[in-house]
XYZ file of C-alpha atoms in Angstrom:
672
model
C 147.666 63.528 132.758
C 144.197 62.783 132.070
C 142.673 61.864 128.846
C 139.362 60.806 127.663
C 139.285 58.227 125.047
C 135.668 56.856 125.067
C 132.261 57.038 126.517
C 130.408 54.254 125.639
C 126.596 53.729 126.463
C 123.911 51.717 125.136
C 120.011 51.371 125.316
C 117.618 48.754 124.894
C 113.903 48.724 124.224
C 112.057 46.684 126.208
C 110.990 47.487 130.131
C 109.667 50.448 132.012
C 111.462 51.993 134.452
C 110.160 54.844 137.002
C 112.035 57.763 138.563
C 110.066 59.686 140.914
C 106.834 59.876 138.486
C 108.673 60.191 135.161
C 108.977 57.001 133.098
C 111.882 55.764 131.248
C 111.088 53.212 128.432
C 113.765 50.629 127.393
C 116.282 48.837 129.643
C 116.087 49.095 133.295
C 119.300 50.981 134.449
C 119.243 48.763 137.392
C 121.822 48.649 139.977
C 125.161 50.635 140.002
C 128.125 48.700 139.798
C 131.869 49.296 140.412
C 135.047 46.977 139.858
C 138.747 47.141 139.616
C 140.636 44.716 137.448
C 144.056 44.920 136.026
C 144.418 48.657 136.366
C 140.868 49.512 135.152
C 138.054 51.124 137.126
C 134.613 50.652 135.789
C 131.236 52.252 136.427
C 128.344 50.446 134.762
C 124.633 49.315 134.766
C 122.589 47.885 132.323
C 122.325 51.228 130.346
C 125.792 52.410 130.307
C 129.658 51.698 131.194
C 132.567 53.685 131.373
C 136.157 52.367 132.107
C 139.037 54.434 133.332
C 142.512 52.960 133.084
C 144.257 54.048 136.204
C 148.077 54.532 136.237
C 150.457 55.872 138.791
C 150.009 59.548 136.995
C 147.366 58.831 134.398
C 143.469 58.179 134.501
C 141.985 57.630 131.147
C 138.531 56.654 130.097
C 139.117 53.603 127.885
C 136.711 51.493 125.671
C 134.085 49.628 127.258
C 131.295 47.204 125.747
C 127.882 46.313 126.825
C 124.951 44.671 124.784
C 123.375 46.747 121.833
C 126.693 48.942 121.634
C 125.677 52.582 121.172
C 128.669 54.668 121.447
C 130.001 58.526 121.178
C 133.755 58.724 120.703
C 135.169 61.377 123.146
C 139.081 60.639 122.513
C 141.207 63.679 123.340
C 139.099 65.411 125.489
C 140.433 66.749 128.815
C 138.647 65.923 132.000
C 138.572 69.984 132.919
C 140.507 73.046 132.080
C 141.191 76.142 133.790
C 141.778 79.557 132.342
C 143.064 82.206 134.625
C 142.328 85.914 134.421
C 145.920 86.663 132.958
C 144.740 84.445 129.948
C 147.057 81.110 131.241
C 145.235 78.073 130.243
C 145.847 74.727 131.903
C 143.938 71.259 132.013
C 143.907 67.946 133.491
C 147.080 67.234 131.320
C 149.047 69.446 133.557
C 147.808 67.690 136.862
C 149.105 64.607 138.338
C 147.473 61.904 140.673
C 148.041 62.814 144.367
C 146.075 59.927 145.658
C 145.650 56.455 144.618
C 142.106 56.106 143.291
C 139.414 54.801 145.573
C 136.250 52.882 145.179
C 133.351 53.896 147.491
C 129.820 52.154 148.061
C 127.245 54.966 148.724
C 124.294 54.019 151.160
C 121.012 55.783 150.157
C 119.300 57.819 152.738
C 115.546 56.742 153.084
C 114.430 60.123 154.598
C 116.262 62.331 151.726
C 114.299 64.893 149.873
C 116.310 64.709 146.646
C 115.498 61.308 144.861
C 119.056 60.551 144.009
C 119.890 60.788 147.629
C 117.372 58.078 148.629
C 119.184 55.346 146.006
C 122.405 53.336 146.759
C 125.092 53.911 144.626
C 128.974 53.766 143.655
C 131.633 56.412 143.087
C 135.408 56.577 142.067
C 137.436 59.048 144.108
C 140.505 60.780 143.009
C 142.618 63.948 143.594
C 145.097 65.865 141.303
C 147.604 68.216 141.939
C 149.269 71.130 140.035
C 152.429 72.376 141.939
C 153.371 75.155 139.812
C 149.869 76.861 140.092
C 149.125 75.344 143.753
C 145.871 73.891 142.726
C 144.347 70.697 144.077
C 141.472 69.165 142.154
C 139.255 66.599 143.772
C 137.345 64.799 141.421
C 134.348 62.073 141.784
C 132.643 60.032 139.241
C 129.035 58.824 140.688
C 126.656 56.274 139.511
C 123.444 55.783 141.664
C 121.225 52.813 141.337
C 118.597 53.144 138.627
C 120.228 56.024 136.735
C 120.715 56.782 133.059
C 123.443 59.129 133.654
C 126.669 59.560 135.535
C 127.659 62.875 137.515
C 131.223 64.106 137.898
C 131.798 66.503 140.737
C 134.921 68.458 140.603
C 136.142 70.508 143.728
C 138.693 73.000 143.080
C 141.128 74.275 145.931
C 143.990 77.118 146.037
C 146.645 75.550 148.167
C 148.190 79.243 148.406
C 146.628 82.390 147.183
C 143.137 83.001 146.072
C 142.577 81.416 142.654
C 142.727 84.033 140.044
C 140.573 81.612 137.861
C 138.321 83.034 134.907
C 137.038 79.856 133.685
C 136.157 76.567 134.890
C 135.843 74.026 131.356
C 134.317 71.047 132.184
C 133.101 69.690 128.868
C 135.192 70.191 125.753
C 134.540 67.888 123.104
C 135.369 67.546 119.329
C 132.854 69.129 116.825
C 132.995 65.633 115.451
C 131.101 64.083 118.369
C 128.047 66.297 116.828
C 127.251 67.380 120.311
C 125.443 70.781 120.252
C 123.411 73.003 122.843
C 119.774 72.404 122.762
C 118.519 76.168 123.964
C 119.502 79.639 123.534
C 120.007 80.394 127.195
C 122.903 79.896 129.768
C 122.902 76.396 131.451
C 121.183 74.794 128.318
C 121.829 71.017 127.841
C 123.973 69.832 125.070
C 122.812 66.747 123.112
C 123.858 64.486 120.580
C 121.216 62.093 119.081
C 120.291 59.971 122.340
C 122.818 61.440 124.610
C 122.832 64.551 126.791
C 125.780 66.568 128.365
C 125.738 69.501 130.545
C 127.457 71.490 133.243
C 124.772 71.373 136.020
C 124.554 75.179 136.585
C 122.074 77.806 135.413
C 125.067 80.071 135.175
C 127.411 77.781 132.669
C 127.933 79.104 129.155
C 128.900 77.391 125.907
C 131.026 77.792 123.007
C 131.466 76.199 119.777
C 134.707 77.236 117.793
C 137.999 75.775 116.481
C 136.242 72.577 115.894
C 135.317 71.971 119.753
C 132.230 72.453 121.500
C 132.835 73.491 125.327
C 130.988 74.160 128.404
C 132.272 76.443 131.318
C 131.507 78.418 134.278
C 133.059 81.857 134.341
C 134.160 83.399 137.873
C 134.077 87.023 138.215
C 135.780 87.220 141.608
C 138.762 85.106 143.160
C 137.908 82.364 145.482
C 139.422 80.032 147.341
C 137.401 76.989 146.493
C 134.647 76.111 144.692
C 132.658 73.074 143.141
C 130.724 72.357 139.929
C 129.475 69.384 138.169
C 128.865 67.693 134.924
C 126.179 65.139 133.892
C 126.304 62.438 131.073
C 123.406 60.767 130.202
C 121.540 58.364 127.804
C 117.886 58.141 126.719
C 115.874 55.996 124.822
C 115.397 56.496 121.107
C 113.025 59.281 120.452
C 112.797 59.972 124.175
C 114.973 62.801 124.900
C 112.869 65.177 126.510
C 111.504 62.467 128.831
C 114.832 60.661 129.332
C 116.261 64.226 130.343
C 113.401 64.785 132.587
C 113.792 61.587 134.219
C 117.246 62.490 135.249
C 115.995 66.019 136.037
C 113.683 64.721 138.493
C 116.271 62.564 140.294
C 118.707 65.359 140.793
C 116.409 68.572 141.301
C 116.699 70.036 144.911
C 112.967 68.584 145.556
C 110.973 66.550 142.941
C 107.867 67.882 141.725
C 105.115 68.686 144.490
C 102.050 70.849 144.047
C 102.006 74.184 146.008
C 98.360 75.231 145.835
C 97.921 78.777 147.656
C 96.582 82.143 147.850
C 98.517 85.000 146.811
C 97.719 88.414 147.995
C 98.875 90.591 144.917
C 96.121 92.136 142.911
C 93.656 91.567 146.046
C 95.075 93.196 149.418
C 98.586 93.700 148.178
C 98.849 96.659 145.679
C 101.334 99.365 145.095
C 99.452 102.039 146.840
C 98.772 100.097 150.396
C 100.181 97.883 152.913
C 98.893 94.727 154.047
C 96.909 94.266 157.396
C 96.542 91.420 159.997
C 93.005 92.051 159.630
C 92.882 91.597 155.875
C 95.098 88.555 156.009
C 92.682 86.683 158.502
C 89.622 87.620 156.092
C 91.023 86.033 153.248
C 92.287 82.792 155.216
C 88.759 82.482 156.805
C 87.305 83.015 153.335
C 89.215 80.320 151.766
C 88.693 78.103 154.672
C 84.958 78.342 154.705
C 84.096 78.065 150.882
C 87.015 75.864 149.798
C 88.074 73.764 152.746
C 84.919 73.179 154.824
C 82.652 73.265 152.312
C 84.317 71.741 149.387
C 87.058 69.658 151.209
C 89.962 71.039 149.395
C 92.635 72.285 151.496
C 95.409 74.959 150.218
C 99.092 74.192 150.786
C 99.717 77.884 151.698
C 98.795 81.614 152.092
C 101.421 83.464 150.784
C 101.613 87.558 151.447
C 103.075 89.131 148.614
C 104.560 92.717 148.859
C 103.365 94.941 151.588
C 103.863 92.953 154.762
C 106.908 94.337 155.700
C 108.180 97.862 157.290
C 109.900 99.662 154.602
C 111.871 101.776 157.283
C 113.709 98.129 158.136
C 115.084 95.379 155.998
C 112.310 92.848 155.717
C 111.095 93.241 159.105
C 107.223 92.327 159.756
C 105.254 95.683 160.024
C 104.592 96.187 163.695
C 101.945 98.531 163.157
C 99.864 96.447 160.684
C 100.908 93.135 162.269
C 101.118 93.676 166.227
C 101.226 89.943 166.933
C 103.782 89.434 163.936
C 102.554 86.625 161.965
C 101.237 84.642 164.740
C 97.726 85.113 164.480
C 97.619 84.560 160.799
C 99.719 81.183 161.087
C 97.258 79.886 163.857
C 94.262 80.489 161.416
C 96.314 79.042 158.391
C 97.048 75.885 160.404
C 93.411 75.317 161.525
C 92.667 74.770 157.904
C 95.935 72.747 157.031
C 97.986 75.287 155.552
C 101.051 77.108 155.831
C 102.893 80.588 154.967
C 104.768 82.000 152.447
C 106.344 85.393 151.805
C 107.268 87.607 149.214
C 110.691 89.013 149.403
C 112.844 90.764 146.670
C 116.734 90.433 146.845
C 117.076 93.722 144.920
C 114.479 95.530 147.223
C 111.322 95.649 145.375
C 109.818 98.207 143.217
C 108.753 101.825 143.268
C 108.577 103.891 146.443
C 108.875 100.974 148.969
C 112.100 100.071 147.145
C 113.673 103.518 147.625
C 112.507 103.483 151.269
C 114.238 100.179 151.777
C 117.386 101.539 149.975
C 117.388 104.647 152.104
C 117.403 102.462 155.265
C 120.382 100.376 153.539
C 122.299 103.080 153.024
C 121.947 104.447 156.691
C 123.519 101.229 158.052
C 126.965 101.148 159.482
C 128.440 99.714 157.497
C 125.734 100.262 154.586
C 124.112 97.645 152.414
C 125.746 97.128 149.121
C 123.967 98.179 145.906
C 123.989 98.023 142.067
C 122.200 99.523 139.144
C 118.838 97.533 140.234
C 119.060 97.925 143.861
C 120.516 95.801 146.661
C 123.483 93.471 145.686
C 123.035 90.105 147.041
C 126.831 89.638 146.242
C 127.820 92.364 148.804
C 129.140 90.556 152.007
C 127.054 92.894 154.492
C 123.509 93.019 152.779
C 123.913 89.187 151.826
C 124.358 88.203 155.572
C 121.493 90.253 156.625
C 119.221 88.793 153.967
C 119.996 85.459 154.620
C 119.517 85.822 158.406
C 116.423 87.290 157.856
C 114.749 84.780 155.384
C 116.224 81.978 157.728
C 114.513 83.516 160.732
C 111.192 83.330 158.879
C 111.378 79.767 158.548
C 112.498 78.858 161.977
C 110.340 81.429 163.683
C 107.539 81.758 161.631
C 107.050 78.677 160.131
C 107.678 80.018 156.563
C 107.225 76.863 153.874
C 107.568 78.779 150.618
C 109.427 82.180 149.557
C 108.835 84.142 146.291
C 111.815 85.851 145.446
C 111.301 88.493 143.193
C 113.932 90.185 141.488
C 116.923 87.966 141.366
C 119.101 89.477 138.535
C 119.432 91.459 135.352
C 115.599 91.920 134.238
C 113.149 90.100 132.219
C 113.492 87.952 129.145
C 117.460 87.595 129.862
C 119.543 84.444 128.368
C 121.854 84.361 131.337
C 123.716 86.228 133.759
C 125.636 89.239 132.513
C 129.097 89.988 133.922
C 127.540 92.926 136.355
C 125.266 90.399 137.770
C 127.236 87.185 137.495
C 128.157 87.485 141.450
C 124.569 88.205 142.321
C 123.731 84.999 140.499
C 126.121 83.069 142.241
C 125.174 84.276 145.784
C 121.531 83.712 144.768
C 122.283 79.970 144.374
C 124.273 79.869 147.540
C 121.410 81.782 149.394
C 118.921 78.785 148.515
C 121.223 76.233 149.071
C 121.783 77.724 152.545
C 118.246 78.039 153.296
C 117.575 74.417 152.117
C 119.828 73.349 155.078
C 117.602 75.194 157.412
C 114.508 73.127 155.871
C 115.314 70.822 153.278
C 111.751 70.806 151.540
C 111.172 74.640 151.347
C 109.403 75.839 148.084
C 111.225 78.421 146.087
C 109.592 80.542 143.385
C 112.296 82.411 141.526
C 110.843 85.071 139.390
C 112.241 88.139 137.495
C 115.707 87.839 136.387
C 115.874 84.125 135.740
C 116.014 82.115 132.380
C 114.843 78.870 131.227
C 117.941 76.538 132.149
C 116.664 73.114 133.417
C 119.355 73.626 136.388
C 117.732 76.289 138.201
C 115.944 73.197 139.789
C 118.729 71.886 141.417
C 117.920 74.957 143.838
C 114.706 76.275 143.519
C 111.271 74.776 142.145
C 110.184 77.146 139.552
C 111.248 80.193 137.443
C 109.210 82.934 135.626
C 107.831 82.367 132.248
C 109.088 85.883 131.469
C 107.132 88.761 130.308
C 104.759 90.969 132.088
C 102.918 89.964 134.979
C 99.454 90.347 133.055
C 98.683 91.744 129.890
C 96.434 91.052 126.858
C 97.227 89.970 123.465
C 94.763 88.647 120.430
C 91.147 87.961 120.071
C 88.082 87.699 122.706
C 87.232 89.565 125.626
C 89.608 90.530 128.238
C 90.077 87.688 130.249
C 90.123 85.539 127.021
C 93.076 87.944 125.887
C 95.070 87.387 129.225
C 95.081 83.793 128.598
C 96.168 84.262 125.007
C 99.132 86.275 126.392
C 99.962 84.144 129.592
C 100.525 80.957 127.358
C 101.586 82.833 124.283
C 104.692 84.107 126.706
C 105.390 80.682 127.957
C 105.697 79.218 124.380
C 107.613 82.164 123.365
C 109.966 82.392 126.192
C 110.396 78.808 127.326
C 109.191 76.464 124.639
C 110.870 78.058 121.870
C 114.069 78.969 123.909
C 114.560 75.926 126.116
C 113.114 72.816 124.698
C 114.136 70.815 127.625
C 112.945 72.824 130.383
C 109.953 71.117 132.110
C 106.838 73.234 131.731
C 105.592 71.870 135.249
C 108.040 73.876 136.752
C 106.894 77.370 135.563
C 105.645 80.418 137.244
C 102.662 81.344 134.954
C 100.960 84.036 137.223
C 98.327 82.154 138.251
C 94.589 82.822 138.250
C 93.778 86.377 138.406
C 90.456 87.462 139.571
C 90.716 90.256 141.780
C 90.373 94.233 141.831
C 93.777 95.833 141.218
C 95.773 95.939 138.010
C 95.014 94.357 134.951
C 92.654 91.656 136.392
C 90.231 94.368 137.550
C 88.996 94.785 133.935
C 88.739 91.283 133.017
C 85.403 89.843 132.473
C 83.705 87.818 135.308
C 81.526 85.656 133.077
C 81.614 82.348 134.466
C 82.404 80.615 131.357
C 85.494 82.731 131.060
C 86.456 81.837 134.575
C 86.325 78.425 134.238
C 88.506 78.595 131.096
C 91.087 80.552 133.195
C 90.824 77.881 135.970
C 91.268 74.825 133.634
C 93.518 76.139 131.366
C 96.012 77.108 134.301
C 95.476 73.603 136.098
C 95.897 71.788 132.620
C 99.482 73.528 132.427
C 100.552 71.190 135.028
C 102.601 73.961 137.072
C 103.641 73.027 140.720
C 103.309 76.622 141.546
C 99.483 76.907 141.681
C 99.045 80.477 142.311
C 95.484 81.922 143.311
C 95.386 85.575 142.786
C 91.864 85.659 143.737
C 89.444 87.913 145.988
C 87.497 84.932 147.217
C 84.832 87.613 147.565
C 84.489 87.779 143.946
C 83.523 84.026 143.591
C 80.142 82.766 143.126
C 78.896 79.231 143.634
C 79.633 78.236 140.234
C 83.392 79.442 140.448
C 83.881 77.865 143.619
C 82.475 74.531 142.358
C 84.879 75.007 139.062
C 87.932 75.841 141.105
C 87.400 72.850 143.651
C 86.735 70.216 140.616
C 89.830 71.548 138.862
C 92.228 71.455 141.956
C 90.850 68.049 142.515
C 91.517 66.639 138.786
C 94.812 68.212 139.410
C 95.580 66.627 142.487
C 94.340 62.879 141.173
C 96.998 63.442 138.276
C 99.985 64.964 140.252
C 101.884 61.852 139.807
C 102.163 62.427 135.893
C 102.146 66.274 135.753
C 105.793 66.557 135.881
C 105.911 64.897 132.224
C 103.501 67.962 131.022
C 104.631 68.977 127.540
C 103.532 71.606 125.136
C 101.258 70.425 122.127
C 99.987 72.416 119.191
C 101.012 75.876 118.042
C 101.394 79.367 119.004
C 98.548 81.094 120.955
C 99.651 84.611 119.866
C 98.821 83.588 116.292
C 95.636 81.905 117.169
C 96.813 78.323 116.877
C 95.226 75.540 118.954
C 97.524 74.633 121.691
C 97.784 72.912 124.915
C 99.601 70.620 127.362
C 99.677 66.773 127.487
C 101.373 64.484 130.180
C 101.601 60.476 129.964
C 102.337 57.526 131.701
C 101.768 53.911 130.805
C 98.874 53.742 132.769
C 97.250 57.385 131.903
C 97.502 60.527 130.340
C 96.137 63.627 130.201
C 95.342 66.251 127.459
C 94.250 70.050 127.819
C 93.470 71.860 124.515
C 92.475 75.660 124.053
C 91.084 77.583 121.161
C 92.507 81.238 121.282
C 90.565 82.418 118.311
C 87.224 83.872 117.867
C 86.492 80.852 114.865
C 85.927 77.288 115.465
C 88.758 74.878 114.612
C 90.040 71.575 114.299
C 92.727 69.873 115.758
C 94.230 66.434 114.789
C 95.048 64.408 118.093
C 97.477 61.700 117.090
C 98.477 60.034 120.369
C 101.817 58.950 119.345
C 102.620 62.676 118.573
C 100.719 64.447 121.690
C 101.560 62.055 124.319
C 105.452 61.578 122.738
C 104.686 57.914 123.070
C 107.740 55.339 123.373
C 108.079 53.422 120.201
C 106.831 50.316 121.882
C 103.669 51.754 123.584
C 100.102 51.017 122.735
C 98.498 54.220 120.747
C 94.980 53.168 121.324
C 93.263 55.554 123.840
C 89.803 56.234 125.294
C 89.353 59.832 126.006
C 86.744 61.077 128.581
C 85.733 64.428 129.398
C 87.714 65.720 132.705
C 85.078 68.379 133.709
C 82.578 65.615 134.234
C 82.408 63.722 137.457
C 83.363 60.097 136.275
C 80.688 58.756 138.655
C 78.029 60.622 136.681
C 78.809 59.501 133.152
C 80.870 56.648 131.713
C 80.582 57.840 127.788
C 83.783 58.721 126.381
C 84.602 61.577 123.982
C 86.041 59.511 121.526
C 88.738 56.762 121.301
C 91.574 55.388 118.957
C 94.835 56.639 117.803
C 94.120 59.606 115.415
C 90.978 61.900 116.096
C 89.933 65.290 114.783
C 88.806 67.490 117.572
C 86.625 70.490 117.040
C 86.969 73.388 119.161
C 84.678 76.167 119.665
C 85.691 79.692 119.681
C 88.023 80.089 123.065
C 86.884 76.469 124.514
C 89.066 74.873 126.981
C 88.969 70.787 126.517
C 90.435 68.971 129.148
C 90.555 65.161 128.637
C 91.535 62.115 130.578
C 92.987 59.330 128.743
C 93.218 55.609 129.429
C 94.985 52.992 126.970
C 92.790 50.655 125.365
C 93.543 46.910 126.912
């Protein structure tokens, strides 16, 4: 049997540690250590320590001590639990050790993409067996260098028949611990003061009843084996969001990286037409001339949205409109230092094109599986074809990014419904498989996702939810669009998932084109500047340009280039972007801030038609650690630093006046 007795972690308040580009104040976690003595197995570093007592048939987490003790008692908590579809429940107490626990040194991989995989570390391995049900569980407890967390990985294997498991319960604590979910969507982390706990899956759920808080993963279909993991972490006092982000940046599939790209939707792509090679070449050339050659800004990619395929096939390039496939457009993109991306819809897309694809799928032998939304990614026939087609785009066409549109049960969902649970599981498998083809592929996962931070263990961004484009509040069309865009982010992300990073959202980019709602947006230079700067101020890595380049004048191009340059100069701190201010839909001043010990940025916007004042308190807007210098000098980021060295204001607290619909972008440097 296994029993958790105590999980003891401590934090200090002195130095600074860096994970990727997120700073963790307090004691440096330092080197991961493991040792065995007198029947005890210990994982520890400068921040945390966990001790397991290992006997012939028992492993238990025991009391451990480090400096500045800070502990949370997990006594009586099972290591894992399984619930079968017939209602039978067993947990770790019903298993026996089948192997002697092992200590393993982990060697980091310098060429790895995931940040934590670059680090050395240690882990403890053990296996458990339940003979009655024929189930073997492989358990790993892992601590990497410089980590403020431990991870546990559980592999469940059936020795006989397919597992009939309904739930895999990996966190099950007493309510006395004070642990509660922070967020209202599936896959939300659970927290207690300066601790965080979670099943590392966007489809995990939580339950709070009978005096216990638990987090589990439901399985809708029997399976021979599956793997799941948990994280237990600690953060410096008052630094929950940033401390969790430090962990997330280390463990996400690929750390934050900006993907500046043209997207053809609203421009060349629309419901009543198909893309052509000539149109795509024109857009690449236009951006190449005006942005790359003239202003020395290269895009990362050109993504072609709905309309590149032949609807009478399954995601095959239209030979009529692209007689050379993507070869010619790839060659031109290469010339300007960019790659290609494609839109694909796992459920088949929208409207007439979707019906044509579905008709093709039904005509196959065997036919492609479907559900109420269209194609079913959990169907073995369709799934195999979709995966092989997507992989071929990577290997044969050099595709570097995918926009997967339509991955679940619609917009503004809080999680996977029973009907779409298996499709969600298949989507995670799909993305994982494609990363084996090319590790640093960029994935935008749109309609059907919800703001669980653990989507980022697979993709790079998720959808902010809401309509693609709409209008709300005061101002002209473009200003109302900005109110709606950011109002939806506040409503659907900030308020529902406080620990989801805003730098990993699909906001729906900058929209200057001739189709749909953007066709009606005002083309005033000031309004366009507001959209450009407010968008890049959001810090999102998915930098979408839904722009017909022929609609931009010199001022627009100059503004776009300046904002891109500013964003790239501050890419090192953009993962930290967080919300400041109030609700755009109510006319409140709002914005985005990002911080590091060396510098910070602040973007503010007034979404109303009356001037407003916003109190900038550096401790609050930058969420400063308690021992940080609060005195900052603020500069206008829109003005070239070489042209002026005058500052806008300085100090710890300042009243900032914003004119109607003003967007203010500020660089901040701590006063030495």
